[in-house]
Coordinates of C-alpha atoms in Angstrom, one line a residue:
X1 CA 0.0 0.0 0.0
X2 CA 1.4 3.4 -1.0
X3 CA 1.8 5.9 1.9
X4 CA -0.5 8.9 2.0
X5 CA 1.0 12.1 0.5
X6 CA 2.6 14.4 3.1
X7 CA 0.0 17.1 2.5
X8 CA -2.9 14.6 3.2
X9 CA -1.2 13.5 6.5
X10 CA -0.8 17.1 7.6
X11 CA -4.4 18.0 6.8
X12 CA -5.7 14.9 8.7
X13 CA -3.5 15.8 11.7
X14 CA -4.8 19.4 11.7
X15 CA -8.4 18.2 11.4
X16 CA -7.9 15.9 14.4
X17 CA -6.3 18.8 16.4
X18 CA -9.2 21.1 15.5
X19 CA -11.8 18.4 16.5
X20 CA -10.1 17.9 19.9
X21 CA -9.8 21.7 20.4
X22 CA -13.5 22.2 19.7
X23 CA -14.4 19.3 21.9
X24 CA -12.3 20.7 24.8
X25 CA -14.0 24.1 24.3
X26 CA -17.4 22.6 24.3
X27 CA -16.6 20.8 27.6
X28 CA -15.5 24.2 29.1
X29 CA -18.6 26.1 28.0
X30 CA -20.8 23.2 29.3
X31 CA -19.2 23.4 32.7
X32 CA -19.5 27.2 32.9
X33 CA -23.2 27.2 33.7
X34 CA -23.2 30.4 35.7
X35 CA -22.6 32.6 32.7
X36 CA -24.9 31.0 30.2
X37 CA -28.0 32.9 29.0
X38 CA -30.9 32.4 31.3
X39 CA -33.0 29.4 30.2
X40 CA -30.4 27.8 28.0
X41 CA -29.1 24.4 29.1
X42 CA -25.5 23.5 29.3
X43 CA -26.1 20.7 26.7
X44 CA -27.5 23.3 24.3
X45 CA -24.6 25.6 24.9
X46 CA -22.1 22.8 24.0
X47 CA -24.1 21.9 20.9
X48 CA -24.1 25.6 19.9
X49 CA -20.3 25.8 20.2
X50 CA -19.8 22.8 18.0
X51 CA -22.0 24.2 15.3
X52 CA -20.6 27.7 15.8
X53 CA -17.0 26.6 14.8
X54 CA -18.0 23.8 12.4
X55 CA -17.1 25.7 9.2
X56 CA -14.5 28.0 10.6
X57 CA -11.0 28.1 9.0
X58 CA -8.9 25.4 10.7
X59 CA -5.7 27.6 10.6
X60 CA -7.6 30.3 12.6
X61 CA -8.9 27.9 15.1
X62 CA -5.5 26.3 15.7
X63 CA -4.1 29.8 16.6
X64 CA -6.4 29.8 19.6
X65 CA -6.8 27.9 22.8
X66 CA -9.8 26.0 23.9
X67 CA -10.4 28.7 26.5
X68 CA -10.3 31.4 23.7
X69 CA -12.9 29.5 21.7
X70 CA -15.2 28.9 24.7
X71 CA -15.0 32.5 25.7
X72 CA -15.7 33.7 22.1
X73 CA -18.7 31.5 21.7
X74 CA -20.0 32.4 25.2
X75 CA -19.7 36.1 24.6
X76 CA -21.7 35.7 21.3
X77 CA -24.3 33.6 23.1
X78 CA -24.8 36.4 25.6
X79 CA -25.0 39.1 22.8
X80 CA -27.6 37.1 21.1
X81 CA -29.5 36.0 24.2
X82 CA -32.5 38.1 23.2
X83 CA -33.6 39.0 19.7
X84 CA -37.1 39.8 18.6
X85 CA -38.4 38.7 15.1
X86 CA -37.2 41.0 12.3
X87 CA -34.6 42.7 14.6
X88 CA -30.8 42.4 14.8
X89 CA -28.7 41.9 17.9
X90 CA -25.4 43.8 17.6
X91 CA -22.6 44.2 20.1
X92 CA -19.3 45.8 19.5
X93 CA -16.8 45.6 22.3
X94 CA -13.2 46.6 22.7
X95 CA -10.8 43.7 23.6
X96 CA -7.5 45.5 23.7
X97 CA -5.8 48.6 22.3
X98 CA -7.0 49.2 18.7
X99 CA -8.9 45.8 18.7
X100 CA -12.5 45.0 19.0
X101 CA -15.0 42.2 18.5
X102 CA -18.2 42.5 16.6
X103 CA -21.0 40.0 17.4
X104 CA -24.2 40.0 15.4
X105 CA -27.3 37.8 15.3
X106 CA -29.8 38.3 12.5
X107 CA -32.4 36.3 10.6
X108 CA -30.6 34.4 7.8
X109 CA -30.7 36.2 4.5
X110 CA -28.4 36.8 1.6
X111 CA -25.6 39.4 1.6
X112 CA -25.1 39.7 5.4
X113 CA -21.5 38.8 5.8
X114 CA -20.3 40.6 2.6
X115 CA -22.2 43.7 3.6
X116 CA -20.9 43.9 7.1
X117 CA -17.4 43.1 6.0
X118 CA -17.7 45.9 3.4
X119 CA -18.8 48.4 6.1
X120 CA -15.8 47.5 8.3
X121 CA -13.3 47.8 5.5
X122 CA -15.0 51.0 4.3
X123 CA -14.1 52.6 7.6
X124 CA -10.5 51.7 7.2
X125 CA -10.3 48.8 9.7
X126 CA -8.9 45.4 9.1
X127 CA -10.7 42.1 9.7
X128 CA -8.6 39.4 11.4
X129 CA -10.9 36.5 12.2
X130 CA -14.5 35.7 11.0
X131 CA -17.0 33.1 12.1
X132 CA -20.4 33.1 10.4
X133 CA -22.4 29.9 11.0
X134 CA -26.1 29.5 10.3
X135 CA -27.7 28.1 13.4
X136 CA -31.3 27.0 14.0
X137 CA -32.5 28.2 17.4
X138 CA -35.8 28.3 19.3
X139 CA -36.8 31.4 21.1
X140 CA -39.6 32.4 23.4
X141 CA -42.3 34.9 22.3
X142 CA -40.3 37.7 23.9
X143 CA -37.2 36.7 21.9
X144 CA -35.2 35.0 24.6
X145 CA -33.0 32.2 23.5
X146 CA -34.5 28.9 24.6
X147 CA -32.6 26.1 22.9
X148 CA -30.5 25.1 19.9
X149 CA -33.2 23.6 17.8
X150 CA -33.0 20.4 15.7
X151 CA -33.4 20.5 12.0
X152 CA -36.9 21.6 11.1
X153 CA -37.6 23.4 14.4
X154 CA -37.0 27.0 15.4
X155 CA -35.7 29.7 13.0
X156 CA -32.4 29.9 11.0
X157 CA -30.2 32.7 12.3
X158 CA -26.9 34.1 11.0
X159 CA -24.4 34.4 13.9
X160 CA -21.6 36.6 12.7
X161 CA -18.4 37.2 14.6
X162 CA -15.6 39.6 13.4
X163 CA -12.4 40.5 15.1
X164 CA -11.5 44.0 13.9
X165 CA -8.2 45.9 14.1
X166 CA -7.9 49.7 14.0
X167 CA -10.5 51.1 16.3
X168 CA -8.8 53.7 18.6
X169 CA -11.6 55.3 20.6
X170 CA -15.1 54.8 22.0
X171 CA -16.4 57.0 19.2
X172 CA -14.9 54.5 16.7
X173 CA -16.8 51.7 18.5
X174 CA -20.1 53.5 18.5
X175 CA -19.7 54.7 14.9
X176 CA -19.0 51.1 13.7
X177 CA -22.0 49.8 15.6
X178 CA -24.3 52.5 14.1
X179 CA -22.8 51.8 10.6
X180 CA -23.4 48.1 10.9
X181 CA -27.0 48.6 12.1
X182 CA -27.6 50.9 9.1
X183 CA -26.2 48.3 6.7
X184 CA -28.2 45.5 8.2
X185 CA -31.4 47.6 7.7
X186 CA -30.4 48.2 4.1
X187 CA -29.9 44.4 3.6
X188 CA -33.3 43.6 5.0
X189 CA -35.0 46.3 2.9
X190 CA -33.3 45.2 -0.3
X191 CA -33.8 41.4 0.2
X192 CA -37.4 41.9 1.3
X193 CA -38.3 44.1 -1.7
X194 CA -36.3 42.2 -4.3
X195 CA -39.2 40.2 -5.7
X196 CA -41.3 43.4 -6.0
X197 CA -38.5 45.3 -7.7
X198 CA -37.8 42.6 -10.2
X199 CA -41.6 42.3 -10.9
X200 CA -41.7 46.1 -11.3
X201 CA -38.9 45.8 -14.0
X202 CA -41.1 43.3 -15.8
X203 CA -44.2 45.5 -15.5
X204 CA -42.3 48.5 -17.0
X205 CA -41.1 46.2 -19.9
X206 CA -44.7 45.0 -20.5
X207 CA -46.1 48.6 -20.5
X208 CA -43.4 49.6 -23.1
X209 CA -44.4 46.7 -25.3
X210 CA -48.1 47.5 -25.3
X211 CA -48.0 51.3 -25.0
X212 CA -44.7 52.8 -26.1
X213 CA -44.0 56.5 -25.6
X214 CA -44.9 58.8 -28.4
X215 CA -42.1 60.1 -30.6
X216 CA -39.6 57.4 -29.8
X217 CA -38.3 54.9 -32.4
X218 CA -39.2 51.3 -32.3
X219 CA -35.6 50.2 -32.0
X220 CA -35.0 52.4 -28.9
X221 CA -38.1 51.0 -27.2
X222 CA -37.2 47.4 -28.1
X223 CA -33.7 47.9 -26.9
X224 CA -34.9 49.2 -23.5
X225 CA -37.4 46.3 -23.1
X226 CA -34.6 43.8 -23.9
X227 CA -32.4 45.4 -21.4
X228 CA -35.0 45.3 -18.6
X229 CA -35.7 41.6 -19.4
X230 CA -31.9 40.9 -19.4
X231 CA -31.6 42.6 -16.0
X232 CA -34.3 40.4 -14.6
X233 CA -32.7 37.3 -15.9
X234 CA -30.1 37.1 -13.0
X235 CA -27.9 39.9 -14.4
X236 CA -28.8 42.6 -11.9
X237 CA -29.0 42.6 -8.1
X238 CA -32.0 44.9 -7.4
X239 CA -31.2 47.1 -4.4
X240 CA -33.6 50.1 -4.7
X241 CA -36.4 51.5 -6.8
X242 CA -38.3 54.8 -6.9
X243 CA -40.3 56.9 -9.2
X244 CA -39.8 60.7 -9.8
X245 CA -41.8 63.5 -11.4
X246 CA -39.9 66.1 -13.4
X247 CA -41.4 69.5 -12.4
X248 CA -40.6 73.2 -12.9
X249 CA -40.4 75.1 -9.6
X250 CA -39.7 78.8 -9.9
X251 CA -38.3 78.3 -13.4
X252 CA -35.9 75.5 -12.4
X253 CA -36.2 71.7 -13.2
X254 CA -36.6 69.5 -10.1
X255 CA -36.9 65.7 -9.8
X256 CA -39.5 65.1 -7.1
X257 CA -39.8 61.7 -5.5
X258 CA -43.3 60.1 -5.8
X259 CA -44.5 59.2 -2.3
X260 CA -45.2 55.5 -1.8
X261 CA -43.1 54.3 -4.7
X262 CA -39.8 53.6 -2.9
X263 CA -38.6 50.1 -2.4
X264 CA -35.4 48.5 -1.1
X265 CA -32.8 51.0 -0.1
X266 CA -34.9 53.8 -1.6
X267 CA -37.8 53.2 0.8
X268 CA -39.1 56.4 2.3
X269 CA -38.5 57.1 6.0
X270 CA -40.2 59.5 8.2
X271 CA -38.8 62.7 6.6
X272 CA -39.3 63.0 2.9
X273 CA -36.3 64.5 1.0
X274 CA -36.8 68.0 -0.4
X275 CA -36.6 68.1 -4.2
X276 CA -33.4 69.8 -5.3
X277 CA -33.1 72.0 -8.4
X278 CA -31.1 70.2 -11.1
X279 CA -28.0 72.0 -12.4
X280 CA -28.2 73.1 -16.1
X281 CA -26.3 70.1 -17.5
X282 CA -28.4 67.6 -15.5
X283 CA -31.7 69.4 -16.5
X284 CA -30.7 69.1 -20.1
X285 CA -30.1 65.4 -19.7
X286 CA -33.4 65.0 -17.8
X287 CA -35.4 66.7 -20.6
X288 CA -33.5 64.8 -23.3
X289 CA -36.0 62.6 -25.2
X290 CA -34.1 59.3 -24.7
X291 CA -35.8 56.5 -22.9
X292 CA -33.0 54.7 -21.1
X293 CA -30.5 56.1 -18.6
X294 CA -27.4 53.9 -17.8
X295 CA -24.8 55.4 -15.5
X296 CA -23.2 55.0 -12.1
X297 CA -24.7 56.6 -9.0
X298 CA -22.7 58.9 -6.8
X299 CA -23.0 56.5 -3.8
X300 CA -21.4 53.2 -3.1
X301 CA -23.6 50.2 -2.4
X302 CA -24.0 49.3 1.3
X303 CA -25.4 45.8 0.3
X304 CA -23.4 42.9 -1.1
X305 CA -20.4 44.8 -2.6
X306 CA -19.0 48.3 -1.9
X307 CA -18.9 49.2 -5.6
X308 CA -20.6 52.3 -6.9
X309 CA -24.2 51.6 -7.6
X310 CA -25.4 50.9 -11.1
X311 CA -28.2 53.3 -12.0
X312 CA -30.8 52.3 -14.5
X313 CA -33.5 54.9 -15.3
X314 CA -36.5 54.6 -17.6
X315 CA -38.0 58.0 -18.4
X316 CA -41.7 58.6 -18.5
X317 CA -43.5 60.7 -21.2
X318 CA -46.8 62.5 -21.5
X319 CA -49.1 62.1 -24.5
X320 CA -47.3 64.9 -26.4
X321 CA -44.0 63.0 -26.1
X322 CA -42.4 65.3 -23.5
X323 CA -40.4 63.8 -20.6
X324 CA -42.4 64.1 -17.3
X325 CA -40.5 61.8 -15.0
X326 CA -38.3 58.8 -14.4
X327 CA -38.5 55.3 -12.9
X328 CA -35.2 54.5 -11.3
X329 CA -33.5 51.3 -10.3
X330 CA -30.3 51.1 -8.4
X331 CA -28.3 48.0 -7.8
X332 CA -25.3 46.0 -9.0
X333 CA -24.7 44.1 -12.1
X334 CA -24.0 40.5 -11.3
X335 CA -20.8 38.6 -12.0
X336 CA -22.7 36.8 -14.8
X337 CA -23.3 40.1 -16.5
X338 CA -19.5 40.9 -16.5
X339 CA -18.6 37.4 -17.9
X340 CA -21.2 37.4 -20.7
X341 CA -20.1 38.1 -24.2
X342 CA -20.7 41.6 -25.4
X343 CA -22.8 40.6 -28.4
X344 CA -25.3 38.9 -26.0
X345 CA -25.9 41.9 -23.8
X346 CA -28.7 44.3 -24.9
X347 CA -27.6 47.9 -25.6
X348 CA -23.9 46.9 -25.7
X349 CA -24.5 44.3 -28.4
X350 CA -26.3 46.9 -30.5
X351 CA -23.4 49.3 -29.9
X352 CA -20.9 46.8 -31.1
X353 CA -22.9 46.2 -34.3
X354 CA -23.1 49.9 -34.9
X355 CA -19.4 50.6 -34.3
X356 CA -18.4 47.9 -36.8
X357 CA -20.9 49.3 -39.3
X358 CA -19.6 52.8 -38.9
X359 CA -16.0 51.6 -39.2
X360 CA -16.9 50.5 -42.7
X361 CA -15.4 47.0 -42.3
X362 CA -16.9 44.1 -44.2
X363 CA -18.9 41.9 -41.8
X364 CA -17.0 38.6 -41.2
X365 CA -13.7 40.1 -42.4
X366 CA -10.5 39.8 -40.5
X367 CA -10.4 43.5 -39.6
X368 CA -14.0 43.3 -38.4
X369 CA -13.1 40.4 -36.2
X370 CA -10.2 42.3 -34.8
X371 CA -12.4 45.2 -34.0
X372 CA -15.0 42.9 -32.4
X373 CA -12.2 41.4 -30.2
X374 CA -11.1 44.8 -29.1
X375 CA -14.6 45.9 -28.1
X376 CA -15.1 42.5 -26.3
X377 CA -12.0 43.4 -24.2
X378 CA -13.4 46.8 -23.1
X379 CA -14.8 47.1 -19.5
X380 CA -18.6 46.4 -19.5
X381 CA -19.3 49.5 -17.5
X382 CA -17.6 51.7 -20.1
X383 CA -19.5 50.0 -22.9
X384 CA -22.8 50.6 -21.1
X385 CA -22.2 54.2 -20.4
X386 CA -20.3 55.4 -23.5
X387 CA -22.0 56.4 -26.7
X388 CA -21.2 54.8 -30.1
X389 CA -19.4 58.0 -31.2
X390 CA -17.2 57.7 -28.1
X391 CA -16.4 54.0 -28.5
X392 CA -15.7 54.0 -32.2
X393 CA -12.5 56.2 -32.3
X394 CA -11.0 54.4 -29.3
X395 CA -11.7 50.9 -30.7
X396 CA -10.2 51.9 -34.1
X397 CA -7.1 53.3 -32.4
X398 CA -6.6 50.2 -30.2
X399 CA -6.8 47.9 -33.2
X400 CA -3.7 49.5 -34.6
X401 CA -1.7 49.7 -31.3
X402 CA 0.0 46.3 -31.2
X403 CA 2.0 46.9 -34.3
X404 CA 3.1 50.3 -33.1
X405 CA 4.0 49.4 -29.5
X406 CA 2.6 52.7 -28.3
X407 CA 1.0 53.7 -25.0
X408 CA -2.3 55.5 -25.4
X409 CA -4.7 57.2 -23.0
X410 CA -8.4 57.6 -23.8
X411 CA -10.3 59.9 -21.5
X412 CA -14.1 60.2 -21.3
X413 CA -16.0 62.5 -18.9
X414 CA -19.2 61.2 -17.4
X415 CA -22.3 63.0 -18.9
X416 CA -23.0 64.5 -15.4
X417 CA -19.5 65.5 -14.8
X418 CA -19.1 63.4 -11.7
X419 CA -16.1 61.3 -12.8
X420 CA -13.6 60.6 -15.6
X421 CA -13.1 57.2 -17.2
X422 CA -9.5 56.7 -18.4
X423 CA -8.5 53.7 -20.5
X424 CA -4.8 53.1 -20.9
X425 CA -3.4 50.6 -23.3
X426 CA 0.3 49.8 -23.3
X427 CA 2.7 47.0 -24.4
X428 CA 2.3 44.2 -21.9
X429 CA 6.1 44.1 -21.1
X430 CA 6.0 47.8 -20.1
X431 CA 3.4 47.4 -17.4
X432 CA 4.5 47.2 -13.8
X433 CA 3.2 48.4 -10.4
X434 CA 5.4 51.5 -10.3
X435 CA 4.1 52.5 -13.8
X436 CA 0.5 52.1 -12.6
X437 CA 1.2 54.2 -9.5
X438 CA 2.7 57.0 -11.7
X439 CA -0.4 56.9 -13.9
X440 CA -2.7 57.3 -10.9
X441 CA -0.7 60.2 -9.5
X442 CA -0.7 61.9 -12.9
X443 CA -4.4 61.4 -13.5
X444 CA -5.4 62.5 -10.0
X445 CA -3.3 65.6 -10.2
X446 CA -4.3 66.7 -13.7
X447 CA -8.1 65.9 -13.3
X448 CA -8.3 67.2 -9.7
X449 CA -9.6 63.8 -8.5
X450 CA -10.8 63.1 -5.0
X451 CA -10.7 59.3 -5.2
X452 CA -10.0 56.6 -7.8
X453 CA -10.7 53.0 -8.7
X454 CA -8.7 50.9 -11.1
X455 CA -8.7 47.5 -12.8
X456 CA -6.2 45.8 -15.0
X457 CA -6.4 43.2 -17.8
X458 CA -3.4 41.4 -19.0
X459 CA -3.8 38.3 -21.1
X460 CA -2.1 36.7 -24.1
X461 CA -2.7 40.0 -26.0
X462 CA 0.4 42.0 -26.6
X463 CA -1.4 44.9 -24.9
X464 CA -2.2 45.4 -21.2
X465 CA -5.3 47.4 -20.5
X466 CA -5.8 49.6 -17.4
X467 CA -9.1 51.3 -16.5
X468 CA -9.1 54.2 -14.0
X469 CA -12.2 55.9 -12.7
X470 CA -11.3 59.3 -11.3
X471 CA -14.0 60.9 -9.1
X472 CA -14.0 64.7 -9.1
X473 CA -15.5 67.1 -6.4
X474 CA -19.2 67.6 -6.3
X475 CA -18.7 71.3 -6.9
X476 CA -16.9 70.6 -10.1
X477 CA -19.5 68.1 -11.1
X478 CA -22.4 70.5 -10.4
X479 CA -24.5 67.4 -9.9
X480 CA -25.3 64.9 -7.2
X481 CA -27.0 61.6 -8.1
X482 CA -27.1 60.1 -4.7
X483 CA -29.7 57.4 -5.1
X484 CA -31.8 58.0 -2.1
X485 CA -31.2 61.4 -0.5
X486 CA -31.8 59.4 2.7
X487 CA -29.4 58.1 5.4
X488 CA -30.8 54.6 5.1
X489 CA -34.1 52.8 4.3
X490 CA -37.0 52.7 6.7
X491 CA -37.4 49.5 8.8
X492 CA -41.1 49.3 8.0
X493 CA -42.3 47.3 5.1
X494 CA -42.6 48.9 1.7
X495 CA -46.1 49.9 0.6
X496 CA -45.4 48.7 -2.9
X497 CA -46.5 45.2 -4.0
X498 CA -45.3 43.1 -6.9
X499 CA -47.7 43.4 -9.8
X500 CA -50.5 40.9 -9.5
X501 CA -50.2 40.4 -5.7
X502 CA -52.8 41.3 -3.1
X503 CA -52.6 42.3 0.5

């Protein structure tokens, strides 16, 4: 018989050590009856601990003693000893200088761990150790923890434990607790209203099919309908929706939220936002007789990922064909959307076809194929937001770059002036981290940027591609497209229903 590979032996040994460590910790928490939540048996406490660490990273567990593991699970049990339905139990406590522990108990739902992690990192802190089991528990009517339930009993709860580095004061502790509480409300609002938002997307598409706005071309309406259908087909994570009326107030255009239409993170709270006058550039875009708006919002998502929110607006028109409002979705394109071929994505696929047609290349020719490959390599966000006349010269220039071994910068300003998109193409062997840092410094200085994001693409192509998004000050942009105008969504249920449902 051949001996087991060294790696397998080591893994088996570590697994045995972890199993013994957890068993010892369970024995300790079982014997510490005096500090258990009232009404919870020692047997249930031990069962809780075993489930608590069942999926934790072995390397992290081996760095701790059985006493450490027992103390951590016990503290979390105490933090989650009472939780009423639809509420979150959150406790942030300092453990040593610049270190804290965050213990959370919430009803199980998507995006919880990613969203909380994003909030911690957004504040500039580091996460050292994470435990996030799903545990079924039984509670009394008042929310007190009664037992660790068997499968099929009780309710599934997400127990999230984070060890955080970088908190230096009580204000940091309280600020993080408030931030996490806000994020968890946003998660609940978005997850609860997701079916209604997706159904609303389908309802708008159906209305456009049967009663398209006057004065718009058939192709533009069809393209919008296809895009809405594509979004609903697992290509868009719906986080918020709201309707707006475009009104003149004292001679200035205003977008006024329509009461009762908010869903997800755009639900209304007790204080309605005051409509703000649109700057001239934004007013012109609002009055522009184009059906679909595709851009980035000025706010980062608090749910799922901390990327800037994708903003999809569908304008509404009166019988004369004038713009009178907007139906707005905010959310995030899914990973599937970013992996899909350009030609299969509505709006972008049509742009690719139009770019190749305007380039004058024979369909199916080698040059047309090269141009198609270049467009396929472009960032999806850039293709969604840029116009055909902006994509065409860039694509044509990039097709010719490999033979010339040149470095080229292509700059596009957002229609609302909130950011610049910079695409840089350079020979792959010239790309390095110091080169990228110099590019960032140059772009931030010359464009007056306040923050930046970047991504790189380096494949078998002779060219490396870098994308920079440089945000500029709001004063320079003269426009603010914050999706909500609210600090966070209301905890109450949305008044909106999915089309076809009843109360």
